[in-house]
Amino acid sequence: MNLLHDPWMPVRDAQGQRAWITPDRLAEPQWLAFDADRPDFNGALAQFAIGLLQTTTPVVDSIGWRGLFNAPPDADELQRWFEPVAVAFVLDGTGPRFMQDLALGVEVATENDIGALLIDSPGVKTVETNRDHFVKRGQNSALCPACAAIALFALQLNAPAGGQGHRTGLRGGGPLTTLVLGPPGGHLWHDLWMNVRDRNTFLSRGAGTKSTDLQLTFPWLGPISTIQAEEGELAPAQVHPAQVFWAMPRRIRLDCAALGQGRCACCDRASEALISRYRTKNHGLNYKGDWNHPLSPYYHQAKEGWLPLHPQPDGLGYKHWLAWVLGVANDKSATRPAQVVDRAISQLSHRQTGGLLRLWSFGYDMDNMKARCWYESTLPLYALADCDRQARQRIQAEVSRWLAAASMASTYLRGAVKDAWFSADARGEYAHVDAAFWSATEQPFYRHLKGLIEAARTAADHLDLEVREAWHARLVREAVQLFDQCFVGTGTVERQNPRRAALAFKRLRRNLHGPKLRQALGLPTDELPAKPARKSAKPKPQEGA
């Protein structure tokens, strides 16, 4: 099977029907989105397609890029792009295989069930201690070649810590990915192409070698010792810039010798080539250095520099909008958006894309080797791409105030709920309180944001103080309602401490209406003037004394 010649990519059309296509059909206008049975597979398919297009595109400048956005290439043209690298996309056979270690054909390796390729599958320790309560063992005992290919690629993208010598992915375990999308209901090609840059721009930002040796792009085409010394590290300057899309931190080789027949455990399609086992070994490629993946936002750490962001237990939502779209830089932290997002905001206008852009964010929240949750969200960008740099800076400053105030109000609510429920020394997890607050304030945030961006785009006056007052009032209302109608006030009296709850509610209202929250929003405060210094009662010494 060759992933560039065989139909293995599931896509959906406008009628909701699924089809399986070859990559050279990605530009056909009837396809709206990828349509795998698992959300992480859809994220992996999008990154596969973007990586393939970016690696092979002959388009050298922005004019050529815009031409293919407006008039997508046909299957014959895409096939001409892909054919020079087809040797790297063979899934089975005795030679090099897609995302599989060539040396594991002869070296001693550990055998695993194919289901272990899936990041959320229970690990060995979980099975041994009989703790696989939610994701059961043995649920994915055999995969068709298409699903095995997606699972393999998804694992190499998201590879979490896997024990001694089992490397994490190039962006660490379970990275956050942010992609630019066009208006809802648009073509799949447009969603993919907006995350691909012209060849000259892409190569100019890469610090790696521009050698035509294909193994420097696709590391599985030869022994990994060719590009990395044993126990060594792999830096961007040692390989082609496109390897950022094809990193292979895990040494894996599918067992294609003992194939079965039946239905795939993931897609439920009948297959005569079900794969049930794979071999693995530690000490794969060890990616270190400033890789700067174009599909991920980064944050700055004083000692280690810029590091890729990862989803956290609080999920994905509007609290992250500013950091992922325009970036954040203050005394406490610095975050920059993904390269594809920054480029879309600064170069792709509403007129060029035919509608308002969106941001698709997704990734695993990993706790070391354990996948706690898959998060996925689509955030609106409105007409931000039509705003000039100065307008975007004003938007950045204003939204920063809104989010700082919301974060402060969330902290006040969480503290009040804790004080109402427990004594001062109680500990626990209150993420659900924060999640409820951010969810309750999401719609008004986006309503204000849309008005702010529209005013910046048209150079109209924006009533900053009025909007800040309205946002402050909404934060107060939602925090009070959640305390009184969701977390504390609805509890039975005999199971509460009424005095403690009343004091907590009083403190909550005082904090919400206090000067700190208003100052965070840049609003005038009602603080009393400072008292004059007390005069000393000690008599002054007489002159000449």
Tab-separated table of N, CA, C and O in Angstrom, residues 342-454:
chain	number	residue	atom	x	y	z
A	342	ASP	N	-0.226	33.704	12.479
A	342	ASP	CA	0.333	35.050	12.331
A	342	ASP	C	0.307	35.496	10.880
A	342	ASP	O	-0.045	36.641	10.564
A	343	ARG	N	0.644	34.582	9.978
A	343	ARG	CA	0.646	34.922	8.556
A	343	ARG	C	-0.771	35.193	8.048
A	343	ARG	O	-1.011	36.150	7.295
A	344	ALA	N	-1.741	34.392	8.483
A	344	ALA	CA	-3.123	34.586	8.034
A	344	ALA	C	-3.677	35.922	8.521
A	344	ALA	O	-4.346	36.639	7.757
A	345	ILE	N	-3.396	36.269	9.770
A	345	ILE	CA	-3.904	37.513	10.331
A	345	ILE	C	-3.297	38.729	9.636
A	345	ILE	O	-3.958	39.752	9.429
A	346	SER	N	-2.044	38.637	9.250
A	346	SER	CA	-1.357	39.797	8.691
A	346	SER	C	-1.439	39.885	7.166
A	346	SER	O	-1.189	40.947	6.605
A	347	GLN	N	-1.815	38.780	6.486
A	347	GLN	CA	-1.740	38.792	5.022
A	347	GLN	C	-3.022	38.372	4.306
A	347	GLN	O	-3.181	38.686	3.127
A	348	LEU	N	-3.919	37.658	4.959
A	348	LEU	CA	-5.099	37.132	4.261
A	348	LEU	C	-6.335	37.949	4.627
A	348	LEU	O	-6.938	37.758	5.680
A	349	SER	N	-6.721	38.845	3.776
A	349	SER	CA	-7.873	39.701	4.043
A	349	SER	C	-9.177	38.958	3.782
A	349	SER	O	-9.207	37.910	3.133
A	350	HIS	N	-10.258	39.554	4.278
A	350	HIS	CA	-11.603	39.022	4.075
A	350	HIS	C	-11.884	38.861	2.580
A	350	HIS	O	-12.460	37.867	2.128
A	351	ARG	N	-11.465	39.832	1.793
A	351	ARG	CA	-11.711	39.802	0.345
A	351	ARG	C	-10.980	38.633	-0.307
A	351	ARG	O	-11.508	37.975	-1.221
A	352	GLN	N	-9.773	38.331	0.142
A	352	GLN	CA	-8.989	37.260	-0.474
A	352	GLN	C	-9.540	35.879	-0.147
A	352	GLN	O	-9.505	34.978	-0.984
A	353	THR	N	-10.042	35.703	1.082
A	353	THR	CA	-10.470	34.378	1.514
A	353	THR	C	-11.958	34.125	1.300
A	353	THR	O	-12.413	32.999	1.453
A	354	GLY	N	-12.706	35.163	0.959
A	354	GLY	CA	-14.124	34.972	0.677
A	354	GLY	C	-14.992	34.822	1.912
A	354	GLY	O	-16.140	34.391	1.815
A	355	GLY	N	-14.495	35.173	3.075
A	355	GLY	CA	-15.283	35.074	4.305
A	355	GLY	C	-14.399	35.253	5.524
A	355	GLY	O	-13.182	35.440	5.418
A	356	LEU	N	-15.027	35.198	6.667
A	356	LEU	CA	-14.312	35.413	7.927
A	356	LEU	C	-13.593	34.135	8.351
A	356	LEU	O	-14.132	33.030	8.251
A	357	LEU	N	-12.378	34.301	8.841
A	357	LEU	CA	-11.551	33.168	9.224
A	357	LEU	C	-11.901	32.668	10.629
A	357	LEU	O	-12.491	33.377	11.437
A	358	ARG	N	-11.494	31.420	10.874
A	358	ARG	CA	-11.675	30.798	12.190
A	358	ARG	C	-10.371	30.124	12.601
A	358	ARG	O	-9.482	29.900	11.780
A	359	LEU	N	-10.278	29.795	13.878
A	359	LEU	CA	-9.094	29.119	14.403
A	359	LEU	C	-9.513	27.765	14.969
A	359	LEU	O	-10.325	27.695	15.895
A	360	TRP	N	-8.968	26.692	14.403
A	360	TRP	CA	-9.250	25.334	14.878
A	360	TRP	C	-8.087	24.919	15.779
A	360	TRP	O	-6.950	24.802	15.333
A	361	SER	N	-8.387	24.700	17.041
A	361	SER	CA	-7.360	24.303	18.011
A	361	SER	C	-7.704	22.924	18.566
A	361	SER	O	-8.868	22.625	18.834
A	362	PHE	N	-6.665	22.088	18.747
A	362	PHE	CA	-6.919	20.739	19.257
A	362	PHE	C	-5.637	20.144	19.810
A	362	PHE	O	-4.525	20.598	19.514
A	363	GLY	N	-5.818	19.103	20.622
A	363	GLY	CA	-4.663	18.388	21.160
A	363	GLY	C	-5.039	17.595	22.393
A	363	GLY	O	-6.120	17.751	22.974
A	364	TYR	N	-4.132	16.718	22.800
A	364	TYR	CA	-4.314	15.899	23.991
A	364	TYR	C	-3.788	16.621	25.227
A	364	TYR	O	-2.713	17.238	25.185
A	365	ASP	N	-4.543	16.542	26.311
A	365	ASP	CA	-4.032	16.928	27.620
A	365	ASP	C	-3.380	15.685	28.215
A	365	ASP	O	-4.062	14.725	28.572
A	366	MET	N	-2.055	15.709	28.281
A	366	MET	CA	-1.302	14.538	28.721
A	366	MET	C	-0.789	14.729	30.153
A	366	MET	O	-0.327	15.803	30.520
A	367	ASP	N	-0.881	13.693	30.926
A	367	ASP	CA	-0.234	13.628	32.231
A	367	ASP	C	0.854	12.568	32.116
A	367	ASP	O	0.627	11.394	32.385
A	368	ASN	N	2.032	13.007	31.672
A	368	ASN	CA	3.128	12.095	31.394
A	368	ASN	C	2.697	11.105	30.304
A	368	ASN	O	2.456	11.502	29.180
A	369	MET	N	2.548	9.821	30.631
A	369	MET	CA	2.155	8.839	29.619
A	369	MET	C	0.641	8.689	29.485
A	369	MET	O	0.173	7.991	28.591
A	370	LYS	N	-0.116	9.322	30.362
A	370	LYS	CA	-1.572	9.117	30.393
A	370	LYS	C	-2.292	10.248	29.678
A	370	LYS	O	-2.072	11.425	29.957
A	371	ALA	N	-3.185	9.888	28.759
A	371	ALA	CA	-4.025	10.873	28.083
A	371	ALA	C	-5.237	11.155	28.957
A	371	ALA	O	-6.093	10.288	29.147
A	372	ARG	N	-5.307	12.370	29.503
A	372	ARG	CA	-6.434	12.715	30.370
A	372	ARG	C	-7.665	13.125	29.571
A	372	ARG	O	-8.796	12.861	29.986
A	373	CYS	N	-7.424	13.799	28.437
A	373	CYS	CA	-8.574	14.271	27.666
A	373	CYS	C	-8.107	14.737	26.289
A	373	CYS	O	-6.963	15.167	26.127
A	374	TRP	N	-8.977	14.606	25.306
A	374	TRP	CA	-8.765	15.226	24.003
A	374	TRP	C	-9.599	16.499	23.963
A	374	TRP	O	-10.804	16.480	24.223
A	375	TYR	N	-8.965	17.622	23.678
A	375	TYR	CA	-9.663	18.900	23.598
A	375	TYR	C	-9.662	19.398	22.159
A	375	TYR	O	-8.674	19.258	21.428
A	376	GLU	N	-10.772	20.028	21.792
A	376	GLU	CA	-10.908	20.561	20.434
A	376	GLU	C	-11.880	21.723	20.476
A	376	GLU	O	-12.927	21.654	21.134
A	377	SER	N	-11.533	22.811	19.801
A	377	SER	CA	-12.397	23.988	19.815
A	377	SER	C	-12.149	24.806	18.558
A	377	SER	O	-11.035	24.804	18.009
A	378	THR	N	-13.171	25.519	18.100
A	378	THR	CA	-13.040	26.433	16.974
A	378	THR	C	-13.375	27.837	17.458
A	378	THR	O	-14.476	28.083	17.962
A	379	LEU	N	-12.422	28.760	17.329
A	379	LEU	CA	-12.582	30.125	17.819
A	379	LEU	C	-12.746	31.078	16.640
A	379	LEU	O	-12.066	30.935	15.625
A	380	PRO	N	-13.624	32.066	16.746
A	380	PRO	CA	-13.815	33.011	15.636
A	380	PRO	C	-12.680	34.040	15.576
A	380	PRO	O	-12.147	34.461	16.611
A	381	LEU	N	-12.340	34.446	14.367
A	381	LEU	CA	-11.361	35.516	14.174
A	381	LEU	C	-12.019	36.780	13.628
A	381	LEU	O	-11.372	37.831	13.567
A	382	TYR	N	-13.278	36.673	13.218
A	382	TYR	CA	-14.031	37.793	12.667
A	382	TYR	C	-13.231	38.450	11.539
A	382	TYR	O	-12.618	37.762	10.725
A	383	ALA	N	-13.232	39.793	11.480
A	383	ALA	CA	-12.535	40.489	10.393
A	383	ALA	C	-11.164	40.982	10.840
A	383	ALA	O	-10.679	42.009	10.365
A	384	LEU	N	-10.531	40.248	11.727
A	384	LEU	CA	-9.241	40.679	12.261
A	384	LEU	C	-8.192	40.837	11.164
A	384	LEU	O	-7.332	41.715	11.229
A	385	ALA	N	-8.252	39.984	10.143
A	385	ALA	CA	-7.267	40.056	9.064
A	385	ALA	C	-7.395	41.328	8.235
A	385	ALA	O	-6.472	41.672	7.487
A	386	ASP	N	-8.521	42.040	8.356
A	386	ASP	CA	-8.703	43.294	7.623
A	386	ASP	C	-8.205	44.502	8.405
A	386	ASP	O	-8.283	45.630	7.902
A	387	CYS	N	-7.723	44.284	9.618
A	387	CYS	CA	-7.225	45.381	10.451
A	387	CYS	C	-5.726	45.564	10.229
A	387	CYS	O	-4.992	44.580	10.089
A	388	ASP	N	-5.273	46.808	10.242
A	388	ASP	CA	-3.844	47.043	10.090
A	388	ASP	C	-3.117	46.779	11.407
A	388	ASP	O	-3.739	46.471	12.427
A	389	ARG	N	-1.793	46.901	11.375
A	389	ARG	CA	-0.993	46.546	12.548
A	389	ARG	C	-1.359	47.393	13.771
A	389	ARG	O	-1.499	46.870	14.877
A	390	GLN	N	-1.526	48.690	13.582
A	390	GLN	CA	-1.856	49.546	14.716
A	390	GLN	C	-3.215	49.183	15.303
A	390	GLN	O	-3.392	49.176	16.530
A	391	ALA	N	-4.171	48.867	14.440
A	391	ALA	CA	-5.496	48.471	14.926
A	391	ALA	C	-5.405	47.167	15.710
A	391	ALA	O	-6.053	47.007	16.755
A	392	ARG	N	-4.607	46.224	15.231
A	392	ARG	CA	-4.446	44.957	15.947
A	392	ARG	C	-3.781	45.176	17.305
A	392	ARG	O	-4.111	44.485	18.281
A	393	GLN	N	-2.870	46.122	17.380
A	393	GLN	CA	-2.239	46.423	18.668
A	393	GLN	C	-3.252	47.007	19.649
A	393	GLN	O	-3.218	46.691	20.850
A	394	ARG	N	-4.157	47.841	19.159
A	394	ARG	CA	-5.206	48.387	20.039
A	394	ARG	C	-6.146	47.271	20.507
A	394	ARG	O	-6.552	47.235	21.668
A	395	ILE	N	-6.487	46.385	19.596
A	395	ILE	CA	-7.329	45.241	19.963
A	395	ILE	C	-6.628	44.388	21.004
A	395	ILE	O	-7.233	43.960	21.994
A	396	GLN	N	-5.351	44.149	20.793
A	396	GLN	CA	-4.569	43.340	21.727
A	396	GLN	C	-4.582	43.942	23.129
A	396	GLN	O	-4.789	43.240	24.123
A	397	ALA	N	-4.389	45.263	23.220
A	397	ALA	CA	-4.370	45.925	24.523
A	397	ALA	C	-5.736	45.867	25.198
A	397	ALA	O	-5.841	45.627	26.414
A	398	GLU	N	-6.797	46.074	24.421
A	398	GLU	CA	-8.143	46.092	25.010
A	398	GLU	C	-8.568	44.696	25.464
A	398	GLU	O	-9.076	44.520	26.574
A	399	VAL	N	-8.351	43.691	24.617
A	399	VAL	CA	-8.745	42.332	24.983
A	399	VAL	C	-7.928	41.846	26.172
A	399	VAL	O	-8.427	41.091	27.014
A	400	SER	N	-6.700	42.292	26.276
A	400	SER	CA	-5.872	41.926	27.424
A	400	SER	C	-6.520	42.389	28.725
A	400	SER	O	-6.505	41.666	29.729
A	401	ARG	N	-7.110	43.569	28.726
A	401	ARG	CA	-7.826	44.059	29.919
A	401	ARG	C	-9.018	43.165	30.235
A	401	ARG	O	-9.254	42.805	31.392
A	402	TRP	N	-9.782	42.831	29.206
A	402	TRP	CA	-10.968	42.005	29.430
A	402	TRP	C	-10.599	40.654	30.046
A	402	TRP	O	-11.243	40.197	31.001
A	403	LEU	N	-9.570	40.036	29.488
A	403	LEU	CA	-9.198	38.703	29.966
A	403	LEU	C	-8.585	38.756	31.358
A	403	LEU	O	-8.800	37.846	32.173
A	404	ALA	N	-7.822	39.813	31.646
A	404	ALA	CA	-7.249	39.952	32.989
A	404	ALA	C	-8.356	40.085	34.017
A	404	ALA	O	-8.300	39.485	35.105
A	405	ALA	N	-9.380	40.859	33.684
A	405	ALA	CA	-10.505	41.026	34.610
A	405	ALA	C	-11.280	39.725	34.773
A	405	ALA	O	-11.689	39.365	35.885
A	406	ALA	N	-11.504	38.998	33.678
A	406	ALA	CA	-12.222	37.728	33.767
A	406	ALA	C	-11.448	36.723	34.605
A	406	ALA	O	-12.033	35.983	35.408
A	407	SER	N	-10.141	36.676	34.432
A	407	SER	CA	-9.319	35.766	35.232
A	407	SER	C	-9.399	36.120	36.710
A	407	SER	O	-9.491	35.240	37.571
A	408	MET	N	-9.397	37.410	37.011
A	408	MET	CA	-9.497	37.848	38.399
A	408	MET	C	-10.861	37.480	38.991
A	408	MET	O	-10.955	36.985	40.121
A	409	ALA	N	-11.932	37.717	38.215
A	409	ALA	CA	-13.272	37.380	38.704
A	409	ALA	C	-13.413	35.873	38.914
A	409	ALA	O	-14.053	35.423	39.876
A	410	SER	N	-12.825	35.071	38.026
A	410	SER	CA	-12.857	33.624	38.186
A	410	SER	C	-12.156	33.199	39.475
A	410	SER	O	-12.630	32.308	40.193
A	411	THR	N	-11.042	33.842	39.767
A	411	THR	CA	-10.314	33.543	41.008
A	411	THR	C	-11.152	33.904	42.228
A	411	THR	O	-11.195	33.159	43.212
A	412	TYR	N	-11.821	35.048	42.168
A	412	TYR	CA	-12.686	35.447	43.287
A	412	TYR	C	-13.804	34.431	43.507
A	412	TYR	O	-14.120	34.053	44.638
A	413	LEU	N	-14.421	33.972	42.407
A	413	LEU	CA	-15.506	32.997	42.515
A	413	LEU	C	-15.001	31.686	43.094
A	413	LEU	O	-15.625	31.110	44.002
A	414	ARG	N	-13.888	31.208	42.581
A	414	ARG	CA	-13.338	29.948	43.077
A	414	ARG	C	-13.027	30.040	44.577
A	414	ARG	O	-13.347	29.134	45.345
A	415	GLY	N	-12.417	31.142	44.984
A	415	GLY	CA	-12.106	31.316	46.397
A	415	GLY	C	-13.351	31.386	47.267
A	415	GLY	O	-13.385	30.832	48.370
A	416	ALA	N	-14.394	32.046	46.763
A	416	ALA	CA	-15.626	32.152	47.538
A	416	ALA	C	-16.312	30.803	47.691
A	416	ALA	O	-16.826	30.461	48.761
A	417	VAL	N	-16.342	30.008	46.620
A	417	VAL	CA	-16.944	28.677	46.697
A	417	VAL	C	-16.176	27.806	47.688
A	417	VAL	O	-16.773	27.094	48.507
A	418	LYS	N	-14.875	27.859	47.627
A	418	LYS	CA	-14.057	27.092	48.558
A	418	LYS	C	-14.326	27.525	49.998
A	418	LYS	O	-14.499	26.692	50.898
A	419	ASP	N	-14.383	28.836	50.236
A	419	ASP	CA	-14.613	29.339	51.598
A	419	ASP	C	-16.001	28.968	52.108
A	419	ASP	O	-16.194	28.747	53.308
A	420	ALA	N	-16.971	28.894	51.184
A	420	ALA	CA	-18.332	28.541	51.600
A	420	ALA	C	-18.453	27.058	51.909
A	420	ALA	O	-19.229	26.657	52.788
A	421	TRP	N	-17.707	26.237	51.217
A	421	TRP	CA	-17.812	24.791	51.386
A	421	TRP	C	-16.956	24.239	52.518
A	421	TRP	O	-17.364	23.335	53.238
A	422	PHE	N	-15.757	24.788	52.645
A	422	PHE	CA	-14.783	24.163	53.530
A	422	PHE	C	-14.113	25.187	54.436
A	422	PHE	O	-14.206	26.391	54.219
A	423	SER	N	-13.396	24.672	55.408
A	423	SER	CA	-12.598	25.528	56.275
A	423	SER	C	-11.372	26.006	55.514
A	423	SER	O	-11.064	25.534	54.417
A	424	ALA	N	-10.635	26.916	56.100
A	424	ALA	CA	-9.545	27.585	55.403
A	424	ALA	C	-8.437	26.643	54.977
A	424	ALA	O	-7.757	26.887	53.975
A	425	ASP	N	-8.223	25.554	55.702
A	425	ASP	CA	-7.095	24.670	55.388
A	425	ASP	C	-7.471	23.526	54.449
A	425	ASP	O	-6.663	22.635	54.194
A	426	ALA	N	-8.682	23.545	53.881
A	426	ALA	CA	-9.111	22.467	52.987
A	426	ALA	C	-8.454	22.622	51.617
A	426	ALA	O	-8.222	23.736	51.141
A	427	ARG	N	-8.147	21.489	51.003
A	427	ARG	CA	-7.575	21.482	49.657
A	427	ARG	C	-8.466	20.661	48.736
A	427	ARG	O	-9.238	19.820	49.177
A	428	GLY	N	-8.309	20.899	47.440
A	428	GLY	CA	-9.111	20.140	46.487
A	428	GLY	C	-8.965	20.699	45.088
A	428	GLY	O	-8.226	21.654	44.842
A	429	GLU	N	-9.691	20.104	44.158
A	429	GLU	CA	-9.664	20.496	42.756
A	429	GLU	C	-10.933	21.287	42.443
A	429	GLU	O	-12.050	20.802	42.650
A	430	TYR	N	-10.760	22.512	41.953
A	430	TYR	CA	-11.898	23.400	41.701
A	430	TYR	C	-11.960	23.822	40.232
A	430	TYR	O	-12.526	24.860	39.901
A	431	ALA	N	-11.366	23.001	39.352
A	431	ALA	CA	-11.343	23.365	37.937
A	431	ALA	C	-12.756	23.497	37.370
A	431	ALA	O	-12.985	24.286	36.440
A	432	HIS	N	-13.706	22.742	37.907
A	432	HIS	CA	-15.074	22.812	37.394
A	432	HIS	C	-15.711	24.175	37.670
A	432	HIS	O	-16.569	24.634	36.910
A	433	VAL	N	-15.281	24.830	38.741
A	433	VAL	CA	-15.793	26.171	39.036
A	433	VAL	C	-15.292	27.149	37.979
A	433	VAL	O	-16.050	27.949	37.428
A	434	ASP	N	-14.010	27.087	37.692
A	434	ASP	CA	-13.445	27.947	36.657
A	434	ASP	C	-14.102	27.678	35.303
A	434	ASP	O	-14.440	28.613	34.566
A	435	ALA	N	-14.267	26.397	34.969
A	435	ALA	CA	-14.841	26.046	33.668
A	435	ALA	C	-16.258	26.598	33.530
A	435	ALA	O	-16.637	27.092	32.457
A	436	ALA	N	-17.042	26.530	34.599
A	436	ALA	CA	-18.412	27.047	34.546
A	436	ALA	C	-18.416	28.563	34.341
A	436	ALA	O	-19.243	29.096	33.581
A	437	PHE	N	-17.495	29.257	34.978
A	437	PHE	CA	-17.441	30.715	34.837
A	437	PHE	C	-17.044	31.108	33.414
A	437	PHE	O	-17.674	31.975	32.800
A	438	TRP	N	-15.988	30.473	32.884
A	438	TRP	CA	-15.551	30.829	31.535
A	438	TRP	C	-16.621	30.477	30.504
A	438	TRP	O	-16.805	31.195	29.515
A	439	SER	N	-17.339	29.385	30.719
A	439	SER	CA	-18.407	29.013	29.795
A	439	SER	C	-19.546	30.032	29.827
A	439	SER	O	-20.092	30.416	28.788
A	440	ALA	N	-19.901	30.488	31.027
A	440	ALA	CA	-21.016	31.423	31.177
A	440	ALA	C	-20.721	32.786	30.572
A	440	ALA	O	-21.642	33.507	30.175
A	441	THR	N	-19.464	33.163	30.502
A	441	THR	CA	-19.105	34.488	29.989
A	441	THR	C	-18.596	34.454	28.549
A	441	THR	O	-18.173	35.486	28.024
A	442	GLU	N	-18.649	33.298	27.896
A	442	GLU	CA	-18.089	33.169	26.556
A	442	GLU	C	-18.853	33.975	25.516
A	442	GLU	O	-18.267	34.735	24.733
A	443	GLN	N	-20.165	33.840	25.469
A	443	GLN	CA	-20.944	34.530	24.441
A	443	GLN	C	-20.823	36.043	24.533
A	443	GLN	O	-20.596	36.711	23.510
A	444	PRO	N	-20.967	36.641	25.733
A	444	PRO	CA	-20.785	38.106	25.784
A	444	PRO	C	-19.378	38.552	25.404
A	444	PRO	O	-19.205	39.620	24.822
A	445	PHE	N	-18.361	37.729	25.713
A	445	PHE	CA	-17.006	38.093	25.306
A	445	PHE	C	-16.916	38.204	23.792
A	445	PHE	O	-16.394	39.197	23.260
A	446	TYR	N	-17.407	37.204	23.083
A	446	TYR	CA	-17.311	37.224	21.631
A	446	TYR	C	-18.183	38.323	21.026
A	446	TYR	O	-17.846	38.879	19.969
A	447	ARG	N	-19.273	38.652	21.666
A	447	ARG	CA	-20.097	39.757	21.172
A	447	ARG	C	-19.323	41.085	21.267
A	447	ARG	O	-19.305	41.876	20.321
A	448	HIS	N	-18.683	41.301	22.413
A	448	HIS	CA	-17.874	42.517	22.567
A	448	HIS	C	-16.682	42.495	21.614
A	448	HIS	O	-16.303	43.522	21.050
A	449	LEU	N	-16.061	41.319	21.452
A	449	LEU	CA	-14.894	41.205	20.580
A	449	LEU	C	-15.255	41.522	19.134
A	449	LEU	O	-14.512	42.240	18.433
A	450	LYS	N	-16.379	41.024	18.680
A	450	LYS	CA	-16.813	41.294	17.313
A	450	LYS	C	-16.999	42.785	17.084
A	450	LYS	O	-16.567	43.336	16.054
A	451	GLY	N	-17.613	43.471	18.060
A	451	GLY	CA	-17.797	44.913	17.940
A	451	GLY	C	-16.476	45.658	17.952
A	451	GLY	O	-16.287	46.634	17.205
A	452	LEU	N	-15.548	45.211	18.786
A	452	LEU	CA	-14.235	45.854	18.868
A	452	LEU	C	-13.479	45.730	17.551
A	452	LEU	O	-12.896	46.711	17.050
A	453	ILE	N	-13.475	44.527	16.963
A	453	ILE	CA	-12.756	44.310	15.709
A	453	ILE	C	-13.417	45.085	14.572
A	453	ILE	O	-12.724	45.672	13.722
A	454	GLU	N	-14.728	45.104	14.548
A	454	GLU	CA	-15.422	45.827	13.481
A	454	GLU	C	-15.128	47.326	13.567
A	454	GLU	O	-14.920	47.989	12.542
